Amino acid sequence: MSEPRNPVSGRRVNSPVPAGHAGHSLHHEILTTQQIREVGRRRTDAEEKLAQHLREARHKSRDSGNPETPANP
């Protein structure tokens, strides 16, 4: 008896994903330079926003005197 196969790829249905392909699409979009810059800008903005939130949280924890929250993680 043969194993079930995907009619499109021909791979076994219950076979594990090959190393290096876990969680990634095999179809990648090619980004323009402008799009790559925009992604970089958004990432930088997100990192700065996270850093600001962390600073505010540390400041609040120091002001409240909460010993359970470390001042320097």
PDB file of N, CA and C in Angstrom:
ATOM      1  N   MET A   1       0.842  -1.167   0.000  1.00  0.00           N
ATOM      2  CA  MET A   1       0.000   0.000   0.000  1.00  0.00           C
ATOM      3  C   MET A   1       0.895   1.241   0.000  1.00  0.00           C
ATOM      4  N   SER A   2       0.647   2.189  -0.882  1.00  0.00           N
ATOM      5  CA  SER A   2       1.485   3.382  -0.978  1.00  0.00           C
ATOM      6  C   SER A   2       1.009   4.449   0.011  1.00  0.00           C
ATOM      7  N   GLU A   3       1.945   5.329   0.367  1.00  0.00           N
ATOM      8  CA  GLU A   3       1.635   6.402   1.307  1.00  0.00           C
ATOM      9  C   GLU A   3       0.872   7.511   0.590  1.00  0.00           C
ATOM     10  N   PRO A   4      -0.009   8.226   1.307  1.00  0.00           N
ATOM     11  CA  PRO A   4      -0.737   9.333   0.677  1.00  0.00           C
ATOM     12  C   PRO A   4       0.229  10.454   0.294  1.00  0.00           C
ATOM     13  N   ARG A   5       0.015  11.039  -0.888  1.00  0.00           N
ATOM     14  CA  ARG A   5       0.893  12.104  -1.381  1.00  0.00           C
ATOM     15  C   ARG A   5       0.085  13.329  -1.768  1.00  0.00           C
ATOM     16  N   ASN A   6       0.705  14.464  -1.618  1.00  0.00           N
ATOM     17  CA  ASN A   6       0.103  15.721  -2.042  1.00  0.00           C
ATOM     18  C   ASN A   6       0.074  15.722  -3.563  1.00  0.00           C
ATOM     19  N   PRO A   7      -1.086  15.958  -4.185  1.00  0.00           N
ATOM     20  CA  PRO A   7      -1.163  15.891  -5.639  1.00  0.00           C
ATOM     21  C   PRO A   7      -0.371  16.994  -6.340  1.00  0.00           C
ATOM     22  N   VAL A   8      -0.098  18.097  -5.662  1.00  0.00           N
ATOM     23  CA  VAL A   8       0.643  19.190  -6.287  1.00  0.00           C
ATOM     24  C   VAL A   8       2.144  18.986  -6.149  1.00  0.00           C
ATOM     25  N   SER A   9       2.604  18.763  -4.915  1.00  0.00           N
ATOM     26  CA  SER A   9       4.047  18.660  -4.683  1.00  0.00           C
ATOM     27  C   SER A   9       4.572  17.243  -4.831  1.00  0.00           C
ATOM     28  N   GLY A  10       3.697  16.261  -4.671  1.00  0.00           N
ATOM     29  CA  GLY A  10       4.145  14.874  -4.732  1.00  0.00           C
ATOM     30  C   GLY A  10       4.781  14.390  -3.443  1.00  0.00           C
ATOM     31  N   ARG A  11       4.857  15.253  -2.435  1.00  0.00           N
ATOM     32  CA  ARG A  11       5.452  14.860  -1.157  1.00  0.00           C
ATOM     33  C   ARG A  11       4.458  14.053  -0.346  1.00  0.00           C
ATOM     34  N   ARG A  12       4.992  13.216   0.530  1.00  0.00           N
ATOM     35  CA  ARG A  12       4.122  12.463   1.428  1.00  0.00           C
ATOM     36  C   ARG A  12       3.345  13.445   2.286  1.00  0.00           C
ATOM     37  N   VAL A  13       2.087  13.165   2.528  1.00  0.00           N
ATOM     38  CA  VAL A  13       1.223  14.067   3.279  1.00  0.00           C
ATOM     39  C   VAL A  13       1.698  14.210   4.717  1.00  0.00           C
ATOM     40  N   ASN A  14       2.105  13.144   5.350  1.00  0.00           N
ATOM     41  CA  ASN A  14       2.505  13.186   6.755  1.00  0.00           C
ATOM     42  C   ASN A  14       4.011  13.292   6.936  1.00  0.00           C
ATOM     43  N   SER A  15       4.723  13.682   5.897  1.00  0.00           N
ATOM     44  CA  SER A  15       6.175  13.770   6.014  1.00  0.00           C
ATOM     45  C   SER A  15       6.570  15.057   6.727  1.00  0.00           C
ATOM     46  N   PRO A  16       7.660  15.023   7.487  1.00  0.00           N
ATOM     47  CA  PRO A  16       8.116  16.245   8.144  1.00  0.00           C
ATOM     48  C   PRO A  16       8.638  17.241   7.108  1.00  0.00           C
ATOM     49  N   VAL A  17       8.612  18.501   7.472  1.00  0.00           N
ATOM     50  CA  VAL A  17       9.114  19.544   6.586  1.00  0.00           C
ATOM     51  C   VAL A  17      10.633  19.466   6.580  1.00  0.00           C
ATOM     52  N   PRO A  18      11.275  19.572   5.425  1.00  0.00           N
ATOM     53  CA  PRO A  18      12.734  19.494   5.380  1.00  0.00           C
ATOM     54  C   PRO A  18      13.390  20.611   6.190  1.00  0.00           C
ATOM     55  N   ALA A  19      14.575  20.343   6.706  1.00  0.00           N
ATOM     56  CA  ALA A  19      15.303  21.338   7.491  1.00  0.00           C
ATOM     57  C   ALA A  19      15.501  22.597   6.663  1.00  0.00           C
ATOM     58  N   GLY A  20      15.363  23.733   7.306  1.00  0.00           N
ATOM     59  CA  GLY A  20      15.543  24.999   6.617  1.00  0.00           C
ATOM     60  C   GLY A  20      14.270  25.545   6.006  1.00  0.00           C
ATOM     61  N   HIS A  21      13.197  24.783   6.004  1.00  0.00           N
ATOM     62  CA  HIS A  21      11.946  25.240   5.413  1.00  0.00           C
ATOM     63  C   HIS A  21      10.823  25.353   6.438  1.00  0.00           C
ATOM     64  N   ALA A  22      11.097  25.063   7.683  1.00  0.00           N
ATOM     65  CA  ALA A  22      10.049  25.087   8.700  1.00  0.00           C
ATOM     66  C   ALA A  22       9.513  26.500   8.885  1.00  0.00           C
ATOM     67  N   GLY A  23       8.217  26.667   8.691  1.00  0.00           N
ATOM     68  CA  GLY A  23       7.580  27.941   8.921  1.00  0.00           C
ATOM     69  C   GLY A  23       7.819  28.992   7.855  1.00  0.00           C
ATOM     70  N   HIS A  24       8.427  28.633   6.758  1.00  0.00           N
ATOM     71  CA  HIS A  24       8.714  29.606   5.713  1.00  0.00           C
ATOM     72  C   HIS A  24       8.014  29.221   4.427  1.00  0.00           C
ATOM     73  N   SER A  25       7.513  30.211   3.752  1.00  0.00           N
ATOM     74  CA  SER A  25       6.892  29.984   2.452  1.00  0.00           C
ATOM     75  C   SER A  25       7.989  29.765   1.419  1.00  0.00           C
ATOM     76  N   LEU A  26       7.723  28.944   0.457  1.00  0.00           N
ATOM     77  CA  LEU A  26       8.690  28.722  -0.611  1.00  0.00           C
ATOM     78  C   LEU A  26       8.601  29.830  -1.656  1.00  0.00           C
ATOM     79  N   HIS A  27       7.577  30.671  -1.559  1.00  0.00           N
ATOM     80  CA  HIS A  27       7.389  31.767  -2.504  1.00  0.00           C
ATOM     81  C   HIS A  27       7.759  33.070  -1.811  1.00  0.00           C
ATOM     82  N   HIS A  28       8.880  33.656  -2.212  1.00  0.00           N
ATOM     83  CA  HIS A  28       9.350  34.892  -1.597  1.00  0.00           C
ATOM     84  C   HIS A  28       9.131  36.049  -2.553  1.00  0.00           C
ATOM     85  N   GLU A  29       8.644  37.142  -2.004  1.00  0.00           N
ATOM     86  CA  GLU A  29       8.437  38.347  -2.791  1.00  0.00           C
ATOM     87  C   GLU A  29       9.747  39.121  -2.840  1.00  0.00           C
ATOM     88  N   ILE A  30      10.094  39.639  -3.988  1.00  0.00           N
ATOM     89  CA  ILE A  30      11.296  40.448  -4.123  1.00  0.00           C
ATOM     90  C   ILE A  30      10.919  41.888  -3.800  1.00  0.00           C
ATOM     91  N   LEU A  31      11.586  42.446  -2.783  1.00  0.00           N
ATOM     92  CA  LEU A  31      11.278  43.798  -2.331  1.00  0.00           C
ATOM     93  C   LEU A  31      12.158  44.815  -3.052  1.00  0.00           C
ATOM     94  N   THR A  32      11.603  45.986  -3.285  1.00  0.00           N
ATOM     95  CA  THR A  32      12.380  47.077  -3.864  1.00  0.00           C
ATOM     96  C   THR A  32      13.219  47.720  -2.766  1.00  0.00           C
ATOM     97  N   THR A  33      14.182  48.528  -3.173  1.00  0.00           N
ATOM     98  CA  THR A  33      15.022  49.235  -2.203  1.00  0.00           C
ATOM     99  C   THR A  33      14.168  50.099  -1.285  1.00  0.00           C
ATOM    100  N   GLN A  34      13.186  50.774  -1.858  1.00  0.00           N
ATOM    101  CA  GLN A  34      12.297  51.632  -1.065  1.00  0.00           C
ATOM    102  C   GLN A  34      11.533  50.812  -0.021  1.00  0.00           C
ATOM    103  N   GLN A  35      11.055  49.628  -0.410  1.00  0.00           N
ATOM    104  CA  GLN A  35      10.317  48.778   0.524  1.00  0.00           C
ATOM    105  C   GLN A  35      11.227  48.289   1.641  1.00  0.00           C
ATOM    106  N   ILE A  36      12.460  47.936   1.313  1.00  0.00           N
ATOM    107  CA  ILE A  36      13.410  47.473   2.327  1.00  0.00           C
ATOM    108  C   ILE A  36      13.713  48.599   3.312  1.00  0.00           C
ATOM    109  N   ARG A  37      13.875  49.814   2.793  1.00  0.00           N
ATOM    110  CA  ARG A  37      14.112  50.959   3.681  1.00  0.00           C
ATOM    111  C   ARG A  37      12.924  51.194   4.599  1.00  0.00           C
ATOM    112  N   GLU A  38      11.723  51.061   4.061  1.00  0.00           N
ATOM    113  CA  GLU A  38      10.506  51.253   4.860  1.00  0.00           C
ATOM    114  C   GLU A  38      10.419  50.198   5.967  1.00  0.00           C
ATOM    115  N   VAL A  39      10.744  48.954   5.636  1.00  0.00           N
ATOM    116  CA  VAL A  39      10.743  47.883   6.642  1.00  0.00           C
ATOM    117  C   VAL A  39      11.762  48.206   7.733  1.00  0.00           C
ATOM    118  N   GLY A  40      12.946  48.650   7.338  1.00  0.00           N
ATOM    119  CA  GLY A  40      13.974  49.013   8.310  1.00  0.00           C
ATOM    120  C   GLY A  40      13.541  50.163   9.200  1.00  0.00           C
ATOM    121  N   ARG A  41      12.888  51.177   8.603  1.00  0.00           N
ATOM    122  CA  ARG A  41      12.409  52.324   9.377  1.00  0.00           C
ATOM    123  C   ARG A  41      11.348  51.895  10.379  1.00  0.00           C
ATOM    124  N   ARG A  42      10.432  51.036   9.929  1.00  0.00           N
ATOM    125  CA  ARG A  42       9.377  50.561  10.840  1.00  0.00           C
ATOM    126  C   ARG A  42       9.968  49.743  11.982  1.00  0.00           C
ATOM    127  N   ARG A  43      10.969  48.934  11.665  1.00  0.00           N
ATOM    128  CA  ARG A  43      11.590  48.126  12.714  1.00  0.00           C
ATOM    129  C   ARG A  43      12.297  49.024  13.728  1.00  0.00           C
ATOM    130  N   THR A  44      13.022  50.017  13.227  1.00  0.00           N
ATOM    131  CA  THR A  44      13.705  50.955  14.117  1.00  0.00           C
ATOM    132  C   THR A  44      12.702  51.688  14.997  1.00  0.00           C
ATOM    133  N   ASP A  45      11.612  52.153  14.392  1.00  0.00           N
ATOM    134  CA  ASP A  45      10.565  52.835  15.161  1.00  0.00           C
ATOM    135  C   ASP A  45       9.992  51.923  16.240  1.00  0.00           C
ATOM    136  N   ALA A  46       9.746  50.665  15.897  1.00  0.00           N
ATOM    137  CA  ALA A  46       9.185  49.713  16.862  1.00  0.00           C
ATOM    138  C   ALA A  46      10.167  49.451  18.000  1.00  0.00           C
ATOM    139  N   GLU A  47      11.463  49.328  17.669  1.00  0.00           N
ATOM    140  CA  GLU A  47      12.467  49.100  18.710  1.00  0.00           C
ATOM    141  C   GLU A  47      12.568  50.305  19.643  1.00  0.00           C
ATOM    142  N   GLU A  48      12.504  51.518  19.076  1.00  0.00           N
ATOM    143  CA  GLU A  48      12.548  52.726  19.904  1.00  0.00           C
ATOM    144  C   GLU A  48      11.316  52.819  20.801  1.00  0.00           C
ATOM    145  N   LYS A  49      10.163  52.466  20.261  1.00  0.00           N
ATOM    146  CA  LYS A  49       8.927  52.499  21.045  1.00  0.00           C
ATOM    147  C   LYS A  49       9.000  51.490  22.194  1.00  0.00           C
ATOM    148  N   LEU A  50       9.514  50.298  21.919  1.00  0.00           N
ATOM    149  CA  LEU A  50       9.665  49.290  22.966  1.00  0.00           C
ATOM    150  C   LEU A  50      10.627  49.780  24.041  1.00  0.00           C
ATOM    151  N   ALA A  51      11.749  50.360  23.626  1.00  0.00           N
ATOM    152  CA  ALA A  51      12.717  50.872  24.598  1.00  0.00           C
ATOM    153  C   ALA A  51      12.082  51.951  25.475  1.00  0.00           C
ATOM    154  N   GLN A  52      11.272  52.818  24.869  1.00  0.00           N
ATOM    155  CA  GLN A  52      10.588  53.867  25.635  1.00  0.00           C
ATOM    156  C   GLN A  52       9.619  53.258  26.647  1.00  0.00           C
ATOM    157  N   HIS A  53       8.861  52.260  26.225  1.00  0.00           N
ATOM    158  CA  HIS A  53       7.929  51.589  27.143  1.00  0.00           C
ATOM    159  C   HIS A  53       8.685  50.940  28.300  1.00  0.00           C
ATOM    160  N   LEU A  54       9.819  50.319  28.003  1.00  0.00           N
ATOM    161  CA  LEU A  54      10.604  49.682  29.063  1.00  0.00           C
ATOM    162  C   LEU A  54      11.144  50.722  30.046  1.00  0.00           C
ATOM    163  N   ARG A  55      11.624  51.868  29.509  1.00  0.00           N
ATOM    164  CA  ARG A  55      12.104  52.940  30.401  1.00  0.00           C
ATOM    165  C   ARG A  55      10.980  53.439  31.302  1.00  0.00           C
ATOM    166  N   GLU A  56       9.797  53.637  30.719  1.00  0.00           N
ATOM    167  CA  GLU A  56       8.658  54.110  31.513  1.00  0.00           C
ATOM    168  C   GLU A  56       8.265  53.089  32.576  1.00  0.00           C
ATOM    169  N   ALA A  57       8.293  51.810  32.219  1.00  0.00           N
ATOM    170  CA  ALA A  57       7.928  50.765  33.184  1.00  0.00           C
ATOM    171  C   ALA A  57       8.932  50.713  34.329  1.00  0.00           C
ATOM    172  N   ARG A  58      10.226  50.846  34.014  1.00  0.00           N
ATOM    173  CA  ARG A  58      11.243  50.852  35.069  1.00  0.00           C
ATOM    174  C   ARG A  58      11.065  52.066  35.973  1.00  0.00           C
ATOM    175  N   HIS A  59      10.788  53.196  35.350  1.00  0.00           N
ATOM    176  CA  HIS A  59      10.595  54.428  36.122  1.00  0.00           C
ATOM    177  C   HIS A  59       9.403  54.287  37.068  1.00  0.00           C
ATOM    178  N   LYS A  60       8.312  53.736  36.566  1.00  0.00           N
ATOM    179  CA  LYS A  60       7.119  53.549  37.401  1.00  0.00           C
ATOM    180  C   LYS A  60       7.395  52.566  38.528  1.00  0.00           C
ATOM    181  N   SER A  61       8.147  51.494  38.237  1.00  0.00           N
ATOM    182  CA  SER A  61       8.414  50.497  39.272  1.00  0.00           C
ATOM    183  C   SER A  61       9.318  51.077  40.351  1.00  0.00           C
ATOM    184  N   ARG A  62      10.253  51.941  39.983  1.00  0.00           N
ATOM    185  CA  ARG A  62      11.120  52.585  40.985  1.00  0.00           C
ATOM    186  C   ARG A  62      10.319  53.556  41.844  1.00  0.00           C
ATOM    187  N   ASP A  63       9.406  54.296  41.197  1.00  0.00           N
ATOM    188  CA  ASP A  63       8.588  55.260  41.939  1.00  0.00           C
ATOM    189  C   ASP A  63       7.635  54.573  42.908  1.00  0.00           C
ATOM    190  N   SER A  64       7.117  53.416  42.513  1.00  0.00           N
ATOM    191  CA  SER A  64       6.155  52.726  43.373  1.00  0.00           C
ATOM    192  C   SER A  64       6.842  51.924  44.464  1.00  0.00           C
ATOM    193  N   GLY A  65       8.145  51.687  44.315  1.00  0.00           N
ATOM    194  CA  GLY A  65       8.871  50.914  45.305  1.00  0.00           C
ATOM    195  C   GLY A  65       8.526  49.445  45.283  1.00  0.00           C
ATOM    196  N   ASN A  66       8.083  48.942  44.156  1.00  0.00           N
ATOM    197  CA  ASN A  66       7.697  47.543  44.012  1.00  0.00           C
ATOM    198  C   ASN A  66       8.950  46.672  43.986  1.00  0.00           C
ATOM    199  N   PRO A  67       9.211  45.895  45.041  1.00  0.00           N
ATOM    200  CA  PRO A  67      10.426  45.073  45.084  1.00  0.00           C
ATOM    201  C   PRO A  67      10.374  43.862  44.158  1.00  0.00           C
ATOM    202  N   GLU A  68       9.185  43.497  43.678  1.00  0.00           N
ATOM    203  CA  GLU A  68       9.072  42.317  42.820  1.00  0.00           C
ATOM    204  C   GLU A  68       9.556  42.580  41.405  1.00  0.00           C
ATOM    205  N   THR A  69       9.570  43.839  40.985  1.00  0.00           N
ATOM    206  CA  THR A  69       9.988  44.180  39.638  1.00  0.00           C
ATOM    207  C   THR A  69      11.434  44.639  39.674  1.00  0.00           C
ATOM    208  N   PRO A  70      12.334  43.947  38.975  1.00  0.00           N
ATOM    209  CA  PRO A  70      13.743  44.346  39.010  1.00  0.00           C
ATOM    210  C   PRO A  70      13.951  45.686  38.311  1.00  0.00           C
ATOM    211  N   ALA A  71      14.813  46.523  38.898  1.00  0.00           N
ATOM    212  CA  ALA A  71      15.090  47.833  38.315  1.00  0.00           C
ATOM    213  C   ALA A  71      15.992  47.700  37.098  1.00  0.00           C
ATOM    214  N   ASN A  72      16.891  46.730  37.104  1.00  0.00           N
ATOM    215  CA  ASN A  72      17.814  46.503  35.985  1.00  0.00           C
ATOM    216  C   ASN A  72      17.710  45.053  35.533  1.00  0.00           C
ATOM    217  N   PRO A  73      16.853  44.781  34.567  1.00  0.00           N
ATOM    218  CA  PRO A  73      16.671  43.379  34.144  1.00  0.00           C
ATOM    219  C   PRO A  73      17.875  42.818  33.447  1.00  0.00           C
TER     220      PRO A  73
END
